[in-house]
PDB file of C-alpha atoms and ligand atoms in Angstrom:
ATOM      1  CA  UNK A 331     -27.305  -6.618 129.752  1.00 95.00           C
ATOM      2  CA  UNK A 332     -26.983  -5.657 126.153  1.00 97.00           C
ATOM      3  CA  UNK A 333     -26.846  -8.635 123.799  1.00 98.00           C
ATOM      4  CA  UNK A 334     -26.631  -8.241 120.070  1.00 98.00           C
ATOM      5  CA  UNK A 335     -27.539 -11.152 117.810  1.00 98.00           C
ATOM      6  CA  UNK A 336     -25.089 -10.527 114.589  1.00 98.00           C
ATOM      7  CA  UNK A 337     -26.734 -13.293 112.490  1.00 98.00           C
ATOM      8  CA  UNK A 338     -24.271 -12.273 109.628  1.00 98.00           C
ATOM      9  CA  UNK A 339     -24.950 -14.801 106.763  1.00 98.00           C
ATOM     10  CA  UNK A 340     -26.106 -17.515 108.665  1.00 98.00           C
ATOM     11  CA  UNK A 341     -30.010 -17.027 108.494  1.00 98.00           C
ATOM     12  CA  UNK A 342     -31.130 -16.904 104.867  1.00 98.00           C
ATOM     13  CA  UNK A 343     -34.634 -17.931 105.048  1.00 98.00           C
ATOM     14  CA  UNK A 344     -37.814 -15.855 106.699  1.00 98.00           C
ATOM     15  CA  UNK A 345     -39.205 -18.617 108.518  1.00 98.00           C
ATOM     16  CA  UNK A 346     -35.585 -18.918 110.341  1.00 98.00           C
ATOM     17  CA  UNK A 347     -35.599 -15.650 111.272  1.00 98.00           C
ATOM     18  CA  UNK A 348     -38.966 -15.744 112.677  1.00 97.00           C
ATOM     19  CA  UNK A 349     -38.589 -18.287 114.847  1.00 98.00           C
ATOM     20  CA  UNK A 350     -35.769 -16.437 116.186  1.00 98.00           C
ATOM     21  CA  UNK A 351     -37.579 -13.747 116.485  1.00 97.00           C
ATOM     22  CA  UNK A 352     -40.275 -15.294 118.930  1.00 96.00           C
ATOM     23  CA  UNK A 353     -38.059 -16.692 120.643  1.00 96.00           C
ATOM     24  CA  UNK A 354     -36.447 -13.253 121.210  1.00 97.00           C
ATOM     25  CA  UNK A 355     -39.612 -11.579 121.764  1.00 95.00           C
ATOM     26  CA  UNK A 356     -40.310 -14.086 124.906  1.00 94.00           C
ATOM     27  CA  UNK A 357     -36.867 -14.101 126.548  1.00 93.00           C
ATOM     28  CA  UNK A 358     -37.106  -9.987 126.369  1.00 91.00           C
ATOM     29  CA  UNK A 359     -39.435 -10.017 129.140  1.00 85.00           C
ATOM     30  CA  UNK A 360     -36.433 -11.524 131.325  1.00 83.00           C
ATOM     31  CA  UNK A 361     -34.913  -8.178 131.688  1.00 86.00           C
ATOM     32  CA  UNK A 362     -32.191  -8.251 129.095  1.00 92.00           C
ATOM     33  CA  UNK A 363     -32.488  -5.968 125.810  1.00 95.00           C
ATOM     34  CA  UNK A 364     -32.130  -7.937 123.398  1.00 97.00           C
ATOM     35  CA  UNK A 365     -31.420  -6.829 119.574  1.00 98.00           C
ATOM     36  CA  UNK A 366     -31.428  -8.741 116.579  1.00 98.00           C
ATOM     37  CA  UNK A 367     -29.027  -7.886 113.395  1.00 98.00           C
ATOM     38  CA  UNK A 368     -30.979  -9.925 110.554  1.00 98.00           C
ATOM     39  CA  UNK A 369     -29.870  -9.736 106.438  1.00 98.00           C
ATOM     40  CA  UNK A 370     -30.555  -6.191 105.625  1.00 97.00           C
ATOM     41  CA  UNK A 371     -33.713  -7.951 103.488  1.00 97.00           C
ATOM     42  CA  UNK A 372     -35.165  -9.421 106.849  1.00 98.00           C
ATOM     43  CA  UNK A 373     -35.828  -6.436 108.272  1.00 97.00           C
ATOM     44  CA  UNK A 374     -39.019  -5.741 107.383  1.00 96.00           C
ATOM     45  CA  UNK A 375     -40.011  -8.869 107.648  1.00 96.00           C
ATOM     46  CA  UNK A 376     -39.311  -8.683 111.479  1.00 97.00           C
ATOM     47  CA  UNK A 377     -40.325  -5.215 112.328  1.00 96.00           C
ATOM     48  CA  UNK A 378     -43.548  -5.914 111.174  1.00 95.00           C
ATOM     49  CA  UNK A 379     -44.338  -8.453 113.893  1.00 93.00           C
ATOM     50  CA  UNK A 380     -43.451  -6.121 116.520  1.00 78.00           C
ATOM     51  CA  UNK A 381     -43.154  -8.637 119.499  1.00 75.00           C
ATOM     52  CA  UNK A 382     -42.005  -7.971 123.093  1.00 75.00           C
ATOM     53  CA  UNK A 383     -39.258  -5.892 123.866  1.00 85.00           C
ATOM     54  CA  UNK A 384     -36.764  -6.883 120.967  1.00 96.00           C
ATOM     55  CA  UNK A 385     -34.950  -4.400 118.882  1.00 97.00           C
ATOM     56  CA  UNK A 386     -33.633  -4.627 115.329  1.00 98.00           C
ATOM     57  CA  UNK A 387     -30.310  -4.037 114.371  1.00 98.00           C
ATOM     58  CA  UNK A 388     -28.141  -3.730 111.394  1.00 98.00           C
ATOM     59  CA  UNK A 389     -24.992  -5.685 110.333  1.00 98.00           C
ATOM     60  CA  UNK A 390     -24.000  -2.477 108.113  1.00 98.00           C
ATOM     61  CA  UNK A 391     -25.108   1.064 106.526  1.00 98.00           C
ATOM     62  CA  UNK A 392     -23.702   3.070 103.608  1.00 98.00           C
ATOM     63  CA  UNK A 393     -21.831   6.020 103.945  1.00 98.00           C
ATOM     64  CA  UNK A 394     -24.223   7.865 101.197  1.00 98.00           C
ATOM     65  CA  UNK A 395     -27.352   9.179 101.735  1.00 97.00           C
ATOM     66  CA  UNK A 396     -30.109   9.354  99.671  1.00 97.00           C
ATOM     67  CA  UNK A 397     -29.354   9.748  95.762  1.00 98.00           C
ATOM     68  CA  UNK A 398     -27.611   7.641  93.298  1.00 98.00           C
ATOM     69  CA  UNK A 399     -25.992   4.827  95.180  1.00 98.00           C
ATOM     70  CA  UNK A 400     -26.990   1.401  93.480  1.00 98.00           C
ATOM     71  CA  UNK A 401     -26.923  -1.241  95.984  1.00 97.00           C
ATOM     72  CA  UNK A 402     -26.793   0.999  99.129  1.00 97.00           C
ATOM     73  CA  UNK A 403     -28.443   0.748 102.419  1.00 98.00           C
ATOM     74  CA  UNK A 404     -29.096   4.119 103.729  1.00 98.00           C
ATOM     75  CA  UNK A 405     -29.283   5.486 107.706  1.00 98.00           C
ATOM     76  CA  UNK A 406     -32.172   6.503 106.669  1.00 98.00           C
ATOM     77  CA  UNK A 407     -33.543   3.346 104.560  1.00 98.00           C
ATOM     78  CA  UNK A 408     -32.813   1.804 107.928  1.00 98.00           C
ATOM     79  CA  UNK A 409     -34.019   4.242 110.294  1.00 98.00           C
ATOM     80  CA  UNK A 410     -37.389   4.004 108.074  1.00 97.00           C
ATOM     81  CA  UNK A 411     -37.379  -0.058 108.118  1.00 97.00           C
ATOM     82  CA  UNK A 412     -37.456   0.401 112.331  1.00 96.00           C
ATOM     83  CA  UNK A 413     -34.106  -0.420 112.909  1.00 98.00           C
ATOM     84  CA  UNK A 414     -32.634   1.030 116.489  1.00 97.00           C
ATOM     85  CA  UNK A 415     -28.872  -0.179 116.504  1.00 98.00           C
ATOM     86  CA  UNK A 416     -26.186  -0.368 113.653  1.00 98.00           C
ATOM     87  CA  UNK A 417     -23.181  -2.180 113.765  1.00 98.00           C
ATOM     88  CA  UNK A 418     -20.174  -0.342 112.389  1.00 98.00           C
ATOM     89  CA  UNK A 419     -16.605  -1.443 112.216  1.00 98.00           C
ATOM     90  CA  UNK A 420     -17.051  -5.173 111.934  1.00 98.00           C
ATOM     91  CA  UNK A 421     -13.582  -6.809 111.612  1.00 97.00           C
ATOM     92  CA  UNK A 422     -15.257  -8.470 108.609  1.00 97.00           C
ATOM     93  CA  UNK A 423     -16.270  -4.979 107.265  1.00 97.00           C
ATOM     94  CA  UNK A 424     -13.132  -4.006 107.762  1.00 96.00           C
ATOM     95  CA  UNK A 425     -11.333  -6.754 106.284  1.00 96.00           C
ATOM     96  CA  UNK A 426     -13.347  -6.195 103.148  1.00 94.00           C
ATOM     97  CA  UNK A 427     -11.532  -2.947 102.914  1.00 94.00           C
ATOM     98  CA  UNK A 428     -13.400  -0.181 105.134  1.00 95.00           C
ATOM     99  CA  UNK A 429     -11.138   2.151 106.938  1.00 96.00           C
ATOM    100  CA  UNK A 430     -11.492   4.133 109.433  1.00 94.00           C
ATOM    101  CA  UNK A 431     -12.268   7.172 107.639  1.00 95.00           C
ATOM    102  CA  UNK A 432     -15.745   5.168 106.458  1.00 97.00           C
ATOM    103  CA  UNK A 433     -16.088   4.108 109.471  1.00 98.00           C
ATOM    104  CA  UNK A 434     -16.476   7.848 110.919  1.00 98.00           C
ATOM    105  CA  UNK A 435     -18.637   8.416 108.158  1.00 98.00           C
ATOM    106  CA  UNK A 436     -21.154   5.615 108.980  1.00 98.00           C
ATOM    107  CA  UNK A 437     -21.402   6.405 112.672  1.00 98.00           C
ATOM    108  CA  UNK A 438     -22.065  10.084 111.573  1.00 98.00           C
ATOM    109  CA  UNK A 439     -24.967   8.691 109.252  1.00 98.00           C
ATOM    110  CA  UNK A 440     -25.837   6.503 112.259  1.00 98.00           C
ATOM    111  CA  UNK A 441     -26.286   9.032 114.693  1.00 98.00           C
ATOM    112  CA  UNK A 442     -28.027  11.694 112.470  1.00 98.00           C
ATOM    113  CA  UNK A 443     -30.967   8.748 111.918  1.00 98.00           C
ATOM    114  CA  UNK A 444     -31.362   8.924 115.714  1.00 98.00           C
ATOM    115  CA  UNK A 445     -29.888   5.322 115.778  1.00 98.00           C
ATOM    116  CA  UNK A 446     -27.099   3.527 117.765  1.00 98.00           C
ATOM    117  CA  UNK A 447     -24.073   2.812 116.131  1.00 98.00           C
ATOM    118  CA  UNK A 448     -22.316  -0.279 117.760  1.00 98.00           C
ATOM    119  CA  UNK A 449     -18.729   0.071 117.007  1.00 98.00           C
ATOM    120  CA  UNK A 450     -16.378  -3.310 116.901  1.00 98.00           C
ATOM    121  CA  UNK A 451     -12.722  -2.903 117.904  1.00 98.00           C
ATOM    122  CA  UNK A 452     -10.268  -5.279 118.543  1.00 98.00           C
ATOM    123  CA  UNK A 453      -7.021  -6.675 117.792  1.00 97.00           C
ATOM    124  CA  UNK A 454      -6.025  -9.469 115.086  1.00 96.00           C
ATOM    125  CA  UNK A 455      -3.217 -11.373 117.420  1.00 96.00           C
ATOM    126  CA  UNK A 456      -1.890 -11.128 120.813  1.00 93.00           C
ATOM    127  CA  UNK A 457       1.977 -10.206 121.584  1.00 91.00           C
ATOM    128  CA  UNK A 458       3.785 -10.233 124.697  1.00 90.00           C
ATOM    129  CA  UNK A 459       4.667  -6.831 124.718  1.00 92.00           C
ATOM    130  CA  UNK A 460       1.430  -5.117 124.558  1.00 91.00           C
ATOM    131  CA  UNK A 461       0.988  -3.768 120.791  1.00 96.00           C
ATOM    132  CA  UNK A 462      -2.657  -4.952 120.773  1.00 96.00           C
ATOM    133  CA  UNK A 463      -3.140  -2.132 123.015  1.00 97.00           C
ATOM    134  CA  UNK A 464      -2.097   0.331 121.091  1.00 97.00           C
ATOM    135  CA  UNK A 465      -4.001  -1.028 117.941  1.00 97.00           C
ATOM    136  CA  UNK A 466      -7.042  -1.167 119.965  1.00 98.00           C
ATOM    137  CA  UNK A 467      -6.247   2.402 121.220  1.00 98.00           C
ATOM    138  CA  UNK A 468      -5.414   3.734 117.765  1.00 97.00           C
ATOM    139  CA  UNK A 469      -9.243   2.188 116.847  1.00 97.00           C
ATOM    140  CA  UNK A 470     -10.993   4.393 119.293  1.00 98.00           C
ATOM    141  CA  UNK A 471      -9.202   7.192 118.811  1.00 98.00           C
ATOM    142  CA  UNK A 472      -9.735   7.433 115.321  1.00 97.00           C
ATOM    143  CA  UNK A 473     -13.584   7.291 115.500  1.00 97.00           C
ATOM    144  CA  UNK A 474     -14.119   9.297 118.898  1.00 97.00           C
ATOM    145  CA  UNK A 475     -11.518  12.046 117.702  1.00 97.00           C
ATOM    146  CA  UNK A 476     -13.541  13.478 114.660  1.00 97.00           C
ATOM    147  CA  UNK A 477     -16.977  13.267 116.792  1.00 97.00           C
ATOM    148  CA  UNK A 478     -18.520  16.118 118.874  1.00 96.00           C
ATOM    149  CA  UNK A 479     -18.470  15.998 121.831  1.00 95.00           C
ATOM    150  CA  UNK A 480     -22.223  15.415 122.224  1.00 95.00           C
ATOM    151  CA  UNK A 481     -21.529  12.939 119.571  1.00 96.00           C
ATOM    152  CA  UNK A 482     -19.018  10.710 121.483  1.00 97.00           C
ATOM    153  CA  UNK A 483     -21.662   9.939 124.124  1.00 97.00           C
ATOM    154  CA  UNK A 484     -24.277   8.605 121.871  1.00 97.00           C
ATOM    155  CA  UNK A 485     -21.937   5.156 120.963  1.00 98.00           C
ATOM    156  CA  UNK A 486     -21.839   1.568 122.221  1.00 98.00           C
ATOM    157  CA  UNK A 487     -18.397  -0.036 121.259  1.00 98.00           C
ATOM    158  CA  UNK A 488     -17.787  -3.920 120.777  1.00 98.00           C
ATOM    159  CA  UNK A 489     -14.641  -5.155 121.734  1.00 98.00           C
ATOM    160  CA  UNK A 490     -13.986  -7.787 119.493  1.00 98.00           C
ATOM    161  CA  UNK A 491     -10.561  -9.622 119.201  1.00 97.00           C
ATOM    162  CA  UNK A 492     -10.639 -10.990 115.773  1.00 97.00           C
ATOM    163  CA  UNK A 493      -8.499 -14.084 116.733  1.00 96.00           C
ATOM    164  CA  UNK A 494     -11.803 -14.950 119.136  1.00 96.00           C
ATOM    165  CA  UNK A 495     -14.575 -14.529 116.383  1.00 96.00           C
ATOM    166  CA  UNK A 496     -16.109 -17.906 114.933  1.00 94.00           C
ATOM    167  CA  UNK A 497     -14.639 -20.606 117.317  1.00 94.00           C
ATOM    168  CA  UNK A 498     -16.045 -22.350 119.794  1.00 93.00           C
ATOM    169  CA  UNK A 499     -16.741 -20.995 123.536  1.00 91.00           C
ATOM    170  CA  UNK A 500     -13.397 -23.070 124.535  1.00 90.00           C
ATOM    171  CA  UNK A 501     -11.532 -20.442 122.501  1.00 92.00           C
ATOM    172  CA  UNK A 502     -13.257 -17.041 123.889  1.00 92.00           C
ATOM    173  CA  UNK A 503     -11.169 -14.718 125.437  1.00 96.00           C
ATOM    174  CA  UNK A 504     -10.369 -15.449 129.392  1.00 96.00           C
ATOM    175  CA  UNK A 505     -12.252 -13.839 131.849  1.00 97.00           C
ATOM    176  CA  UNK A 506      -9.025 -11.994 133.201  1.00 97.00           C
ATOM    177  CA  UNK A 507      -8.455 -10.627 129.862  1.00 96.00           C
ATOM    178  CA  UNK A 508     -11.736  -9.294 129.396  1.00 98.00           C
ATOM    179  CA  UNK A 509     -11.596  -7.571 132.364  1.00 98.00           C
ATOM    180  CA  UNK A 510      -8.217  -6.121 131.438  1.00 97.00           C
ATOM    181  CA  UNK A 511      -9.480  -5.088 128.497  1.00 97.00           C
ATOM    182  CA  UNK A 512     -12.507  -3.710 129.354  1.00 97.00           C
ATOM    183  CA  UNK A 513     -10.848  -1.400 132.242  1.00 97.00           C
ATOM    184  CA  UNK A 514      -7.956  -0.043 129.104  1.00 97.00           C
ATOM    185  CA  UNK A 515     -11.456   0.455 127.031  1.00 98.00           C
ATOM    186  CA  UNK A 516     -12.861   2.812 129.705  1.00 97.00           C
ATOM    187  CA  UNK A 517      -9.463   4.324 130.564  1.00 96.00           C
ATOM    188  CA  UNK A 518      -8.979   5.035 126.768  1.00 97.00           C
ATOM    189  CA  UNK A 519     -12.827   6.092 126.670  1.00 97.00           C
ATOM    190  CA  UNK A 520     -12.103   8.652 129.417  1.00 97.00           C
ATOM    191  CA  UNK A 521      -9.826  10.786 127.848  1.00 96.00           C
ATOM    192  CA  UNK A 522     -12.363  11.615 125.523  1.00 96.00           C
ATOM    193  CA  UNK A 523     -15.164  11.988 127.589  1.00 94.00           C
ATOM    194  CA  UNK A 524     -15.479  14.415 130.313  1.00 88.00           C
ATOM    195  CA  UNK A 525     -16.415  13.189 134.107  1.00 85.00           C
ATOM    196  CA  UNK A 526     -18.166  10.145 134.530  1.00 90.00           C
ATOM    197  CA  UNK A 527     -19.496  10.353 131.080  1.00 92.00           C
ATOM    198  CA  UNK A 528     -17.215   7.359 129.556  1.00 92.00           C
ATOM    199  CA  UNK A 529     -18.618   4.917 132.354  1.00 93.00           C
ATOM    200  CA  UNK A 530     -21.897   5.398 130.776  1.00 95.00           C
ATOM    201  CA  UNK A 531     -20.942   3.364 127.304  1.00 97.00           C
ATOM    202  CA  UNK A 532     -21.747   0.276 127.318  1.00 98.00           C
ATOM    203  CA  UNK A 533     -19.075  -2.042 126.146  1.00 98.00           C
ATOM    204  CA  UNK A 534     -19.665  -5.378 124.492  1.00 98.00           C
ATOM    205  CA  UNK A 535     -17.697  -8.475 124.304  1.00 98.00           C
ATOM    206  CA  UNK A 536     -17.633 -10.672 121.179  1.00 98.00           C
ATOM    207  CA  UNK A 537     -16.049 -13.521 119.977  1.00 97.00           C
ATOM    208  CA  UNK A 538     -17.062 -17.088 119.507  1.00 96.00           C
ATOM    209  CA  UNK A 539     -19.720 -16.681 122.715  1.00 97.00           C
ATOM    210  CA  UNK A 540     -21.726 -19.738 123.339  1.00 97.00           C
ATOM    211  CA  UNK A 541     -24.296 -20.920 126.788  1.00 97.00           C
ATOM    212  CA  UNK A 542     -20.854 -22.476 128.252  1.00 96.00           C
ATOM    213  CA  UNK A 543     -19.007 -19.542 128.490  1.00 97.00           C
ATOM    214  CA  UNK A 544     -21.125 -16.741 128.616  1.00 97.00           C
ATOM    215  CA  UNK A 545     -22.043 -16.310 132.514  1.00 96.00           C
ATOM    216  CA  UNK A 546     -18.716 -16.289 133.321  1.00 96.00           C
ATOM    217  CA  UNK A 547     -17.730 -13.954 130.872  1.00 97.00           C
ATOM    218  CA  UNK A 548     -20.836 -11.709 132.204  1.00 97.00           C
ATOM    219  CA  UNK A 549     -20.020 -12.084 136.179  1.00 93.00           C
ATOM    220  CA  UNK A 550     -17.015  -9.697 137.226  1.00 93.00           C
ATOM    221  CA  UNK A 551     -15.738  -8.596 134.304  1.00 97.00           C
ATOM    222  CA  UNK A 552     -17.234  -4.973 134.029  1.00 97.00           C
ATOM    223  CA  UNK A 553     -18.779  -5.971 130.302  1.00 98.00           C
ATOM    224  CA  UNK A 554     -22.145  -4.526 129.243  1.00 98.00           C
ATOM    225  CA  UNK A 555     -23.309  -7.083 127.249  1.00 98.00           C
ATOM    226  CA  UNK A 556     -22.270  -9.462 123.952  1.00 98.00           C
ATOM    227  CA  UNK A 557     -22.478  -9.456 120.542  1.00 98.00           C
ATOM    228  CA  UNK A 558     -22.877 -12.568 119.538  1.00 98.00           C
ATOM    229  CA  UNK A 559     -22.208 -14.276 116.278  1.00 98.00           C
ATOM    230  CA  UNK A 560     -22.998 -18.005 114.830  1.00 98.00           C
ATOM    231  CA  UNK A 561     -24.753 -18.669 118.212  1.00 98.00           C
ATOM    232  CA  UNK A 562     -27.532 -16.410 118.171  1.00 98.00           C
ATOM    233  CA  UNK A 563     -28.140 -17.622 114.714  1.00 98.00           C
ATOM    234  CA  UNK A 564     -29.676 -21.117 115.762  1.00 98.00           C
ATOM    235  CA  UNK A 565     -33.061 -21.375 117.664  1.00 98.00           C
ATOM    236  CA  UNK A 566     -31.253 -23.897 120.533  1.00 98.00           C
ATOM    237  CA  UNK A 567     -28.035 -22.261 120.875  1.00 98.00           C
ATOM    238  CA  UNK A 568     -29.654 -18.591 120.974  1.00 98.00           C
ATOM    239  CA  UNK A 569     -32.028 -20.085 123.664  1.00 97.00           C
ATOM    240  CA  UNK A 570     -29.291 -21.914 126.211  1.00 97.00           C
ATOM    241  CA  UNK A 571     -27.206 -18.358 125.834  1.00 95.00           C
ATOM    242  CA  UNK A 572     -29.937 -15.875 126.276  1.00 95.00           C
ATOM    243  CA  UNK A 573     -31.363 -18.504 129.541  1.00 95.00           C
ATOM    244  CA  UNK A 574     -28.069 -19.071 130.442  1.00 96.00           C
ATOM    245  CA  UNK A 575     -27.771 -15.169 131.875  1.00 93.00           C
ATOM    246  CA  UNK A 576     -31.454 -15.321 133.429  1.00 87.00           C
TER     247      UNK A 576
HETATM  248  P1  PGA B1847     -18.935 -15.324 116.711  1.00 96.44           P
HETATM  249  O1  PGA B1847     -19.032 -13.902 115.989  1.00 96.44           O
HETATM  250  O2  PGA B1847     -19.829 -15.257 117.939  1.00 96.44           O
HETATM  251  O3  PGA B1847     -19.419 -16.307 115.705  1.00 96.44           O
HETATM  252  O4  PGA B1847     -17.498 -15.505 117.080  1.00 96.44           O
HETATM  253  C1  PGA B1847     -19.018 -12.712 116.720  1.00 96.44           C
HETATM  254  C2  PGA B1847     -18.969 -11.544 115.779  1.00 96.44           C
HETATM  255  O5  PGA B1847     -18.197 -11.604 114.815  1.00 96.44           O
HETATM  256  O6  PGA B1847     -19.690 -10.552 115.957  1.00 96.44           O
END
């Protein structure tokens, strides 16, 4: 399985993130791939150990390139820094004001670094009739429409229902509605790829994953992996998940 550690704000100091990081580096020889989204400053810090199998991420990129763009991360800056994975499209991105349209842009910037962009999708509330389909349709759509085809087979996406983000494992999504979800992801995936091509995305679930829930979520559900927030940030918690699919 994929799993994506999206430390988001949580891990301020180096020494944190290195003991994360070894920890990472010797639960990578269990088979999964594991990939670590530190602060954009941590990077380096990790890619210069260069343990196991682990991969760095990013929690964001700019839409510029190189030039005059105070404060910007660059693809490139990234690509550079050894970073393999980006995400794009967090819900917390987005409610900072990115649109779609930026989000297009990123994965383009993504993608032209050689790097994966990790897309996150997913609805804000549930409704008994079935709109959060259609939002979560409208969300793929809008970044797999503009994209070559060549493009559109280069992504991972993250479903990730923001009503699920930053509870506790309790309040994850159910395992039936993952696997609902997951099967309208691929459907909606399909009519943009050709042939078998859309079964070849991997699809992430996130939202408030912890150890309790996460086997459960893993076993039947037709999910690829996690991205995982506040409990990949904490040397115990990241351990009982990560063991907890071994
Ligand atoms: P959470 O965050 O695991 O803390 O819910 C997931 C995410 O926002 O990526």
């Amino acid at each position: 399985m994929l799993i994506v550690s999206n430390w988001k704000a949580y891990v301020e100091s180096r020494e944190e993130a290195k003991k994360l990081y070894a920890l990472a580096a010797r639960l990578s020889q269990k088979g999964h791939t594991l990939v670590l989204a530190p602060s954009a400053v941590h990077i380096g810090v990790l890619a210069s150990l260069k343990k196991g199998q682990v991969a760095l991420g990013a929690q964001d990129v700019s839409t510029q390139t190189r030039g005059a763009h105070t404060g910007d991360v660059t693809a490139g800056a990234l690509r550079d820094a050894g970073v393999s994975f980006v995400i794009v499209g967090h819900s917390e991105r987005r409610a900072s004001g990115e649109t779609d349209g930026t989000i297009v842009e990123k994965v383009r910037r993504v993608l032209a670094e050689g790097m994966t962009p990790i897309i996150c999708i997913g609805e804000s509330v549930r409704d008994l009739e079935g709109t959060y389909l259609k939002v979560v349709r409208k969300m793929i759509e809008s970044v797999l429409s503009p994209l070559t085809p060549k493009e559109r087979t280069q992504l991972v996406f993250a479903y990730e229902p923001v009503w699920a983000i930053g509870k506790s494992g309790a309040e994850a999504i159910q395992e039936e509605d993952l696997t609902e979800m997951i099967l309208y992801i691929r459907k909606v995936l399909g009519e943009f790829l050709p042939g078998k091509a859309s079964e070849k995305i991997p699809v992430l679930y996130g939202g408030s994953v912890e150890a309790g829930v996460i086997r459960s979520l893993a076993g039947g559900t037709g999910v690829d992996g996690f991205l995982i927030g506040h409990a990949s940030a904490e040397v115990p918690s990241y351990k009982a998940l990560v063991e907890a699919l071994l």
